[in-house]
XYZ file of N, CA, C and O in Angstrom:
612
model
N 0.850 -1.173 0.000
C 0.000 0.000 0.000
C 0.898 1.240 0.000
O 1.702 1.410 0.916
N 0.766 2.183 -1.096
C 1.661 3.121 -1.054
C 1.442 4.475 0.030
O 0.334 4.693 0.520
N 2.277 5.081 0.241
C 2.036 5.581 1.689
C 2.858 7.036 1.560
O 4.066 7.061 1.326
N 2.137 8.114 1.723
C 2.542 9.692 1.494
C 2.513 10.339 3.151
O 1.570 10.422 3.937
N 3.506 10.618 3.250
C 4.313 11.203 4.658
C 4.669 12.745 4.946
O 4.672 13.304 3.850
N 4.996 13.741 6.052
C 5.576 14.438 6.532
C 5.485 14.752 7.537
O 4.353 14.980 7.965
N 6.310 14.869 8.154
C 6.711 15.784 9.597
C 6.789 16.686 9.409
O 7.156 17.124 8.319
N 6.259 17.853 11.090
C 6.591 19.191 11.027
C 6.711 19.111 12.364
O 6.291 18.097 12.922
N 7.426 20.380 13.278
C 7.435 20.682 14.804
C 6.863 22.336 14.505
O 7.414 23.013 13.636
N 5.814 22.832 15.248
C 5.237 23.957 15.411
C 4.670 24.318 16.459
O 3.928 23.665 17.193
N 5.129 25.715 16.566
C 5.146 26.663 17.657
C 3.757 27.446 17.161
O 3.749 28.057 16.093
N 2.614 27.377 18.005
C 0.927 28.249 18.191
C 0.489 29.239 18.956
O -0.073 29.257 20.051
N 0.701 29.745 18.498
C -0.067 30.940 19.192
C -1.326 31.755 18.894
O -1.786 31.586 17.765
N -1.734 32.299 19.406
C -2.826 33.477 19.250
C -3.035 34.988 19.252
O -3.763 35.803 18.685
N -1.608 34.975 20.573
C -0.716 36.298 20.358
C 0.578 36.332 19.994
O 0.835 37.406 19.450
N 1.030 35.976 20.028
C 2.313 36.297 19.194
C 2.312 35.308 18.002
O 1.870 34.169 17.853
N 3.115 36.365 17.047
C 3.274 36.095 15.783
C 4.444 35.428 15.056
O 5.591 35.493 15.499
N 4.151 34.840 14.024
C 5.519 34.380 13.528
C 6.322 34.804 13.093
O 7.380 34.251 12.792
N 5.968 36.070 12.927
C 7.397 37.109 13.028
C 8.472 37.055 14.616
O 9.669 36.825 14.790
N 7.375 37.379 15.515
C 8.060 37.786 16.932
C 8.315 36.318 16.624
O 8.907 36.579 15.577
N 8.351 35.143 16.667
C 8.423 33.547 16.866
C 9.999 33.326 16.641
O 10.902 32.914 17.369
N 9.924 33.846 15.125
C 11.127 34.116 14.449
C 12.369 34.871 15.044
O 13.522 34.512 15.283
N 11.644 36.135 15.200
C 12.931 37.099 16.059
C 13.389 36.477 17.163
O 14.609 36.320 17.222
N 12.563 35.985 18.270
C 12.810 35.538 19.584
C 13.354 33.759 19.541
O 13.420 33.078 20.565
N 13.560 33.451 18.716
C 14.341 32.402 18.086
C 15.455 31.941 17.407
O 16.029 30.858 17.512
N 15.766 33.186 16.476
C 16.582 33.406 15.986
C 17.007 32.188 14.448
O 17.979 32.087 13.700
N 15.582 31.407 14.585
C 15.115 30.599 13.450
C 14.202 30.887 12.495
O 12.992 30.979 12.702
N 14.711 31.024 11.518
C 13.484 30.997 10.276
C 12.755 29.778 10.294
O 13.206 28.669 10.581
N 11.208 30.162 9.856
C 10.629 28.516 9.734
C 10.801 28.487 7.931
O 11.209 29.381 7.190
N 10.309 27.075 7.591
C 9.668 26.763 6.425
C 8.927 27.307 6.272
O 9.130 28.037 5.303
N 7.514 27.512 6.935
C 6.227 27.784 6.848
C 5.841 28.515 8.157
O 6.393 28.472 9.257
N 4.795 29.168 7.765
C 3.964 30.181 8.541
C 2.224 30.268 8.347
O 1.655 30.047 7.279
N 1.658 30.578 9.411
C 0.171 30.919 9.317
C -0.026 31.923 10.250
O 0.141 31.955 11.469
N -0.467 32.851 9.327
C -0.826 34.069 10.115
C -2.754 34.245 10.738
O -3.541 34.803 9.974
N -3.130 33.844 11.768
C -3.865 33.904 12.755
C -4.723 35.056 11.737
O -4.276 36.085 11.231
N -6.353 34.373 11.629
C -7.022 35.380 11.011
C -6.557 35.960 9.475
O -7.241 36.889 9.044
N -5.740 35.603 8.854
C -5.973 35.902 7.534
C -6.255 35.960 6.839
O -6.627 34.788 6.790
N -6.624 36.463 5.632
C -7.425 36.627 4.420
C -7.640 35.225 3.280
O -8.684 34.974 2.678
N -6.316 34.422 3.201
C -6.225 32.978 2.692
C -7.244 32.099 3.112
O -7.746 32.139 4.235
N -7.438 31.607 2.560
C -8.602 30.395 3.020
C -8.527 29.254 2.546
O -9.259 28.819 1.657
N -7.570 28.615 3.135
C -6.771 27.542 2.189
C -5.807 26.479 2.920
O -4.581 26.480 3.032
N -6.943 25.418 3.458
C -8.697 25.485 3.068
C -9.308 26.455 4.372
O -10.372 27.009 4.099
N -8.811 26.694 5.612
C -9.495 27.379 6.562
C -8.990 28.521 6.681
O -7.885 28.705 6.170
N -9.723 29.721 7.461
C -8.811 30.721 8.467
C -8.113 30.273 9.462
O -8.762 29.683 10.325
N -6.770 30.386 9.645
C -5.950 29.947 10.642
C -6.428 30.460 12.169
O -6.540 31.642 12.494
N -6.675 29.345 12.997
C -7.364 30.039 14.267
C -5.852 30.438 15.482
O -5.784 30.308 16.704
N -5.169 30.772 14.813
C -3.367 30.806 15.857
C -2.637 31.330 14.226
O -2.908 31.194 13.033
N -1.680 31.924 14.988
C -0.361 32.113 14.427
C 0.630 30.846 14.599
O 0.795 30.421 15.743
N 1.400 30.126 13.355
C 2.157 29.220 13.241
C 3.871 29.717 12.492
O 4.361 30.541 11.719
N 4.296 28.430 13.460
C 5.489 28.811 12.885
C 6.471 27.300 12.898
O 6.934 26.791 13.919
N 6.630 26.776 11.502
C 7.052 25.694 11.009
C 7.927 25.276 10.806
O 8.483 25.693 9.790
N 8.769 23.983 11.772
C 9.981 23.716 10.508
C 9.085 21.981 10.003
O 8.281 21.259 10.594
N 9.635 21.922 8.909
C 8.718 20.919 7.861
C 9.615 20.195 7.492
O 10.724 20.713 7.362
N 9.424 18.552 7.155
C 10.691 17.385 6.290
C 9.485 17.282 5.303
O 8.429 17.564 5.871
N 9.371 17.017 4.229
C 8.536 16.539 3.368
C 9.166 15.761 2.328
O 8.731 15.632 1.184
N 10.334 15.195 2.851
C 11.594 14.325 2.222
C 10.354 13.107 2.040
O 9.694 12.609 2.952
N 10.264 12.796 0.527
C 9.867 11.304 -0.071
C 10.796 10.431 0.904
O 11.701 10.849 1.626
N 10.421 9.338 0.772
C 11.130 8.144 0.852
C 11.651 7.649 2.539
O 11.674 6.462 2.864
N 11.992 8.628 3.364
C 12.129 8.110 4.417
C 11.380 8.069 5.488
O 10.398 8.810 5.538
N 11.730 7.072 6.717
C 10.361 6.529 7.636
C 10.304 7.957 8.441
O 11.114 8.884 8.401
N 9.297 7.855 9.055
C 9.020 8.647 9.998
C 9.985 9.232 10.937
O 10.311 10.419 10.958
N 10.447 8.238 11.767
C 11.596 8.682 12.353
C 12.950 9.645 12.122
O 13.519 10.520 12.775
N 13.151 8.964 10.774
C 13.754 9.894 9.759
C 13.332 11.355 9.709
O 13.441 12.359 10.413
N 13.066 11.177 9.125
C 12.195 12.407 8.804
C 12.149 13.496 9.886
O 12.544 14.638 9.651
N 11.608 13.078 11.196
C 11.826 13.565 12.804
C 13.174 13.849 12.703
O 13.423 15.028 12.451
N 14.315 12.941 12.855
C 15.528 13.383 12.824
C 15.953 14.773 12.120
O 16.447 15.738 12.702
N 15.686 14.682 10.882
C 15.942 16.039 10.016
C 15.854 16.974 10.910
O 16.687 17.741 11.393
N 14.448 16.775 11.115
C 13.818 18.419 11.695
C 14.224 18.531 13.455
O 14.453 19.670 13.862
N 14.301 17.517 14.346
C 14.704 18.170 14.992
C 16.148 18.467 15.273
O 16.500 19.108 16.264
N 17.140 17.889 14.198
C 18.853 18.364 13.799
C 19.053 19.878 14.060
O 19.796 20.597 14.727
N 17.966 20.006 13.156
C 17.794 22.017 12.922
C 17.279 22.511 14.098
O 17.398 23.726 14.252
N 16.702 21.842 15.021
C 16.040 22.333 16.160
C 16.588 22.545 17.541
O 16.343 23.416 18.376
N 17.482 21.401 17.555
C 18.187 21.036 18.687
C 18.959 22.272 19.318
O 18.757 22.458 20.518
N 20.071 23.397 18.465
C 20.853 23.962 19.136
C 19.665 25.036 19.615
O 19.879 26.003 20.346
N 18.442 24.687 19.086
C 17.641 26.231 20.029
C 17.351 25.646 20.929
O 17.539 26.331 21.934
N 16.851 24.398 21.216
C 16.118 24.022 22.604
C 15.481 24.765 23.989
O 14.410 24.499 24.534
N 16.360 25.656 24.334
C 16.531 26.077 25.232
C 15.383 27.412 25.131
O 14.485 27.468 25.971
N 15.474 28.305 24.209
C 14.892 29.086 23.060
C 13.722 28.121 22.744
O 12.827 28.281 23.573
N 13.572 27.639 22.276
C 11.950 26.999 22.242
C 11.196 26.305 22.973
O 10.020 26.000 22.778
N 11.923 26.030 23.891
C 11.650 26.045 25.703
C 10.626 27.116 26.067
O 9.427 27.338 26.241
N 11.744 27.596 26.072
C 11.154 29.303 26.845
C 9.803 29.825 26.530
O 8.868 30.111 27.279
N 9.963 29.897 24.852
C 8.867 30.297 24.121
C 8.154 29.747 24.188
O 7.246 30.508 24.525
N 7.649 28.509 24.089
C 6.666 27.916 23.976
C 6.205 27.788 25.260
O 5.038 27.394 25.266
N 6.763 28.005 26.577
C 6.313 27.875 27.894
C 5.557 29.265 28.329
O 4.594 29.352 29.091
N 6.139 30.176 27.749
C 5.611 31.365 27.481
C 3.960 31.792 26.822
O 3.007 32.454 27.233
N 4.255 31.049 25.673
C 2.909 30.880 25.223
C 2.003 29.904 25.437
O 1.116 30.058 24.598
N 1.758 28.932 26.163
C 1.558 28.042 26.642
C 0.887 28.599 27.968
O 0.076 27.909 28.586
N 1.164 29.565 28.284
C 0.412 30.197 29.602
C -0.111 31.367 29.350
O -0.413 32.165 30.237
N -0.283 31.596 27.960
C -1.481 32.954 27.375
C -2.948 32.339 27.770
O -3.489 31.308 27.369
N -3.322 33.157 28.533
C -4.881 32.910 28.791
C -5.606 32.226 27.440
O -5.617 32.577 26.260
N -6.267 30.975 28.223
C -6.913 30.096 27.002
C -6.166 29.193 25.739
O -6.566 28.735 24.668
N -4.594 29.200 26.621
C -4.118 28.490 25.288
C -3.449 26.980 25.894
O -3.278 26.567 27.041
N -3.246 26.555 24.913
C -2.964 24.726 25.283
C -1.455 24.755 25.323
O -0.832 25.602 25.964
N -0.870 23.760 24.585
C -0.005 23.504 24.687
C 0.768 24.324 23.278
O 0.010 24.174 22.320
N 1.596 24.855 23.010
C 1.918 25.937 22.232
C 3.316 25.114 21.320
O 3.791 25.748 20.379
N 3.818 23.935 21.603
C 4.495 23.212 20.230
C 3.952 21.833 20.560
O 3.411 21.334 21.546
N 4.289 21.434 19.412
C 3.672 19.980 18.979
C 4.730 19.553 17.579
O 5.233 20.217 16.672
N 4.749 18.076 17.964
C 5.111 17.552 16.690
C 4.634 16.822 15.950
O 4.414 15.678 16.347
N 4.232 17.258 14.368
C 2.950 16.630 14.179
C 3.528 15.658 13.002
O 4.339 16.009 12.145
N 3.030 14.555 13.119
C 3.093 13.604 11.846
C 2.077 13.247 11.167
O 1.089 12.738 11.696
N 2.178 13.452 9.985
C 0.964 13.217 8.351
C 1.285 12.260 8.026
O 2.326 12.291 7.369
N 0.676 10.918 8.242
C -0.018 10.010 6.935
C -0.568 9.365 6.397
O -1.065 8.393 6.964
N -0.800 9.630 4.725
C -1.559 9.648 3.809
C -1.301 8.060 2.985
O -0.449 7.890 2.113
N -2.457 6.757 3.612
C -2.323 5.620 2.450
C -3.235 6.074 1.479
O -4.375 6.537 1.524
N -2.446 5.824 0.608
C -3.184 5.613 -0.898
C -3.573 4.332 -1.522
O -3.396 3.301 -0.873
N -4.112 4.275 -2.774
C -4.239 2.837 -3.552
C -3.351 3.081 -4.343
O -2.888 4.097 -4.860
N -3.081 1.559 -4.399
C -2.130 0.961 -5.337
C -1.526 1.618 -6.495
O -0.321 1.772 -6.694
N -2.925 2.149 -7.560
C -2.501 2.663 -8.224
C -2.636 4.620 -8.483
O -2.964 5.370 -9.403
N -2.141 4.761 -7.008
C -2.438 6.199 -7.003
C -1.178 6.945 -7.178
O -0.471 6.492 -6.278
N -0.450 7.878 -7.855
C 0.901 8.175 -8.341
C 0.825 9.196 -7.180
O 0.039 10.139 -7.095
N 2.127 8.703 -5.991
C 2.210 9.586 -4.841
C 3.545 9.820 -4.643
O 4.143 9.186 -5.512
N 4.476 10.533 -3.794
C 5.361 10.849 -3.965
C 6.370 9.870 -3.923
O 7.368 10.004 -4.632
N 6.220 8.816 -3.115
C 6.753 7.748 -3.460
C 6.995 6.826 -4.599
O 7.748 5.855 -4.675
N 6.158 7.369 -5.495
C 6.367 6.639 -6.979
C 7.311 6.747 -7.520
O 7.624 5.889 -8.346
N 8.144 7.855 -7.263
C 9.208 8.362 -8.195
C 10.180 7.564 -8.286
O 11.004 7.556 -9.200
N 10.138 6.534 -6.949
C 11.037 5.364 -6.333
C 10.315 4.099 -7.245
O 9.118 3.828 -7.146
N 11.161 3.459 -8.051
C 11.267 1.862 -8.557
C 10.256 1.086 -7.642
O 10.176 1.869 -6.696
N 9.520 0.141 -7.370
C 8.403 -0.303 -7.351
C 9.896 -1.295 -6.474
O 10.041 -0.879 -5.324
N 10.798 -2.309 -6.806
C 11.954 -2.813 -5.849
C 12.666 -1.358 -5.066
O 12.777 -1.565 -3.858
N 13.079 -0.199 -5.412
C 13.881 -0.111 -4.691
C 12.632 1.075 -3.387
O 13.120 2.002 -2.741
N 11.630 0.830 -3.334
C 10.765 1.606 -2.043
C 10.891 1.314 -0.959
O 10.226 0.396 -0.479
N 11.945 2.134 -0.119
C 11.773 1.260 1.711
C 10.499 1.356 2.134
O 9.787 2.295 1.781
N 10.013 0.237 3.062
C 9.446 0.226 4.073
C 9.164 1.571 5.129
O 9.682 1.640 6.244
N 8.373 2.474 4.638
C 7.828 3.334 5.773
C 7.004 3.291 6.686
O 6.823 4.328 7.323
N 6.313 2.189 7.005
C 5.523 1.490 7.610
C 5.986 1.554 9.167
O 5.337 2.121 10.046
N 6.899 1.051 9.308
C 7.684 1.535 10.812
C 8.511 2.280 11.673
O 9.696 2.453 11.389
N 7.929 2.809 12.854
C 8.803 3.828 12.597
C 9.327 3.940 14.477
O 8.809 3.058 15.162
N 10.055 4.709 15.070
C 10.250 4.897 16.409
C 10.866 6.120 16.818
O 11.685 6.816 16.218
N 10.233 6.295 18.157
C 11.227 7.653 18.510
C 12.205 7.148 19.832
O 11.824 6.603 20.867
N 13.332 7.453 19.505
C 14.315 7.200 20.197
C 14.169 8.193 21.581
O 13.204 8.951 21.681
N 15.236 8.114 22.654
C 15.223 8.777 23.534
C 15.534 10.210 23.088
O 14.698 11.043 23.439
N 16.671 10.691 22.320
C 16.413 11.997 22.604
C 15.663 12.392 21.883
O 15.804 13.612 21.951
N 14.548 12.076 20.857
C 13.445 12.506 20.489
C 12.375 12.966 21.755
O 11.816 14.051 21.915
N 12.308 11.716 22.593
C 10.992 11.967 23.661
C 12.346 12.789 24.776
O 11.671 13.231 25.706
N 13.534 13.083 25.008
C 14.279 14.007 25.950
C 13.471 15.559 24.808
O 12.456 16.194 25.094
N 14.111 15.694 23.926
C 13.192 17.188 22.964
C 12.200 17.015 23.391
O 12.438 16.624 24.534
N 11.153 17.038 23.251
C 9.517 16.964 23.564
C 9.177 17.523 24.955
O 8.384 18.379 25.349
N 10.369 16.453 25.748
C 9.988 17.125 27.558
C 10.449 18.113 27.308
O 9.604 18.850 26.801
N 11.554 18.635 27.409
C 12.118 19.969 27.509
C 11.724 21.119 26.586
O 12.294 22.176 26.858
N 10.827 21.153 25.492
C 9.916 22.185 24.937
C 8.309 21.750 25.502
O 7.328 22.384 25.113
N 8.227 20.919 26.189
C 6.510 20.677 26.480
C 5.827 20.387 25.131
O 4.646 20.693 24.969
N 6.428 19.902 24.330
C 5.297 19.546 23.150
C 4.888 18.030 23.043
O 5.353 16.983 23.491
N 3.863 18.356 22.289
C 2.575 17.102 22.197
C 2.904 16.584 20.642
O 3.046 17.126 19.547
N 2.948 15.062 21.237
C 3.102 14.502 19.674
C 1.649 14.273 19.317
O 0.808 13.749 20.047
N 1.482 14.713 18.164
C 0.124 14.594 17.163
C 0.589 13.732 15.959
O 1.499 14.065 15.201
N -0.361 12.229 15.835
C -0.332 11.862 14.315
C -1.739 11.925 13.838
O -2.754 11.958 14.534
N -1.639 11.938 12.506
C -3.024 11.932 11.923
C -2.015 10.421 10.483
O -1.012 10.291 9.782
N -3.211 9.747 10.878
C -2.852 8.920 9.000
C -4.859 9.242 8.978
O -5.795 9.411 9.760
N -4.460 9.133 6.999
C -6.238 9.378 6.696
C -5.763 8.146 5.549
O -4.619 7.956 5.135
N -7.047 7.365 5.170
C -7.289 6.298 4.364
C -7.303 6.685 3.500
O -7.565 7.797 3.955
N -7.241 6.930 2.035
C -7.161 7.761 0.824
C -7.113 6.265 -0.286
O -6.730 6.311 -1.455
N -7.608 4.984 0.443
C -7.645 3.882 -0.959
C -9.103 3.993 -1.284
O -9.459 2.937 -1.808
N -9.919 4.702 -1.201
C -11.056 5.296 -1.801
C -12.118 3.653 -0.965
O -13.333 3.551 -1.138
C-alpha cells in the first residue's frame, strides 16, 4: 500500500506572531500561518504558526523527525522558553507539537513515493522515537500529534 508522509514541529499561538516567533528564536521557519488571515486555504488559521517541515519522499518517519529536529536542537533552550511562554497565554494549550501526516493511498495512485522503482521503495511502515526525540519533547513541552487518513477510496 503506497504511503505519502511528513513531519513538522510547530510553535501556536494566538498572540504572538511568527514574526516575533522568528525574532525571539533566531530561526526561520519553512512555513507560517498568520492567525485570522485573508487565505482560506482550506481554513482561516485560528493561531499564528510557525514551522519547521521534512517533506523528504522516501524516508520513515523517524527519519524524517531526525531532520527536523537536527535544525532544532541547538535552540532548545529558546523553544523552551517560548513555547512555555505561550503556553500560559490565557486560554491556550499547549503551544508546540510535533505533528506527523499520513496519507495511504491505492495501489494505483501516483504519490510521492512513486518516483522510487516499485523494488527499490523502503518500508515506511515503521517507525520509532528514540530517547532523545521523547528528551526534545519534555524539555519544549510539546505534544506529539499523528493523523494517517485512508485515501484507498
Amino acid at each position: 500500500m503506497p504511503l505519502d508522509q511528513y513531519v513538522y514541529f510547530a510553535l501556536s499561538s494566538e498572540r504572538t506572531t511568527a514574526r516575533e516567533m522568528t525574532a525571539l528564536l533566531g530561526v526561520q521557519p519553512d512555513e507560517t500561518k498568520v492567525r485570522g488571515s485573508r487565505i482560506v486555504e482550506p481554513a482561516i488559521p485560528a493561531c499564528h504558526q510557525w514551522k519547521i517541515v521534512c517533506r523528504e519522499p522516501g524516508l520513515r518517519v523517524d527519519e524524517q523527525i531526525a531532520l527536523v529536529l537536527d535544525r532544532l536542537r541547538p535552540h532548545t533552550d529558546r523553544i523552551a522558553g517560548l513555547a512555555k511562554r505561550m503556553s500560559d497565554e490565557p486560554g491556550a494549550g499547549s503551544a508546540a507539537r510535533l505533528q506527523i501526516v499520513r496519507y495511504y493511498t491505492a495501489a494505483d495512485d501516483p504519490g510521492e513515493n512513486s518516483q522510487v522503482g516499485a523494488e527499490e521503495k523502503p518500508n515506511l511502515f515503521g517507525w520509532h522515537l528514540d530517547q532523545q526525540v521523547l528528551d526534545f519533547l519534555a524539555a519544549t513541552g510539546a505534544t506529539l500529534d499523528v493523523d494517517e487518513y485512508d485515501l484507498t477510496g
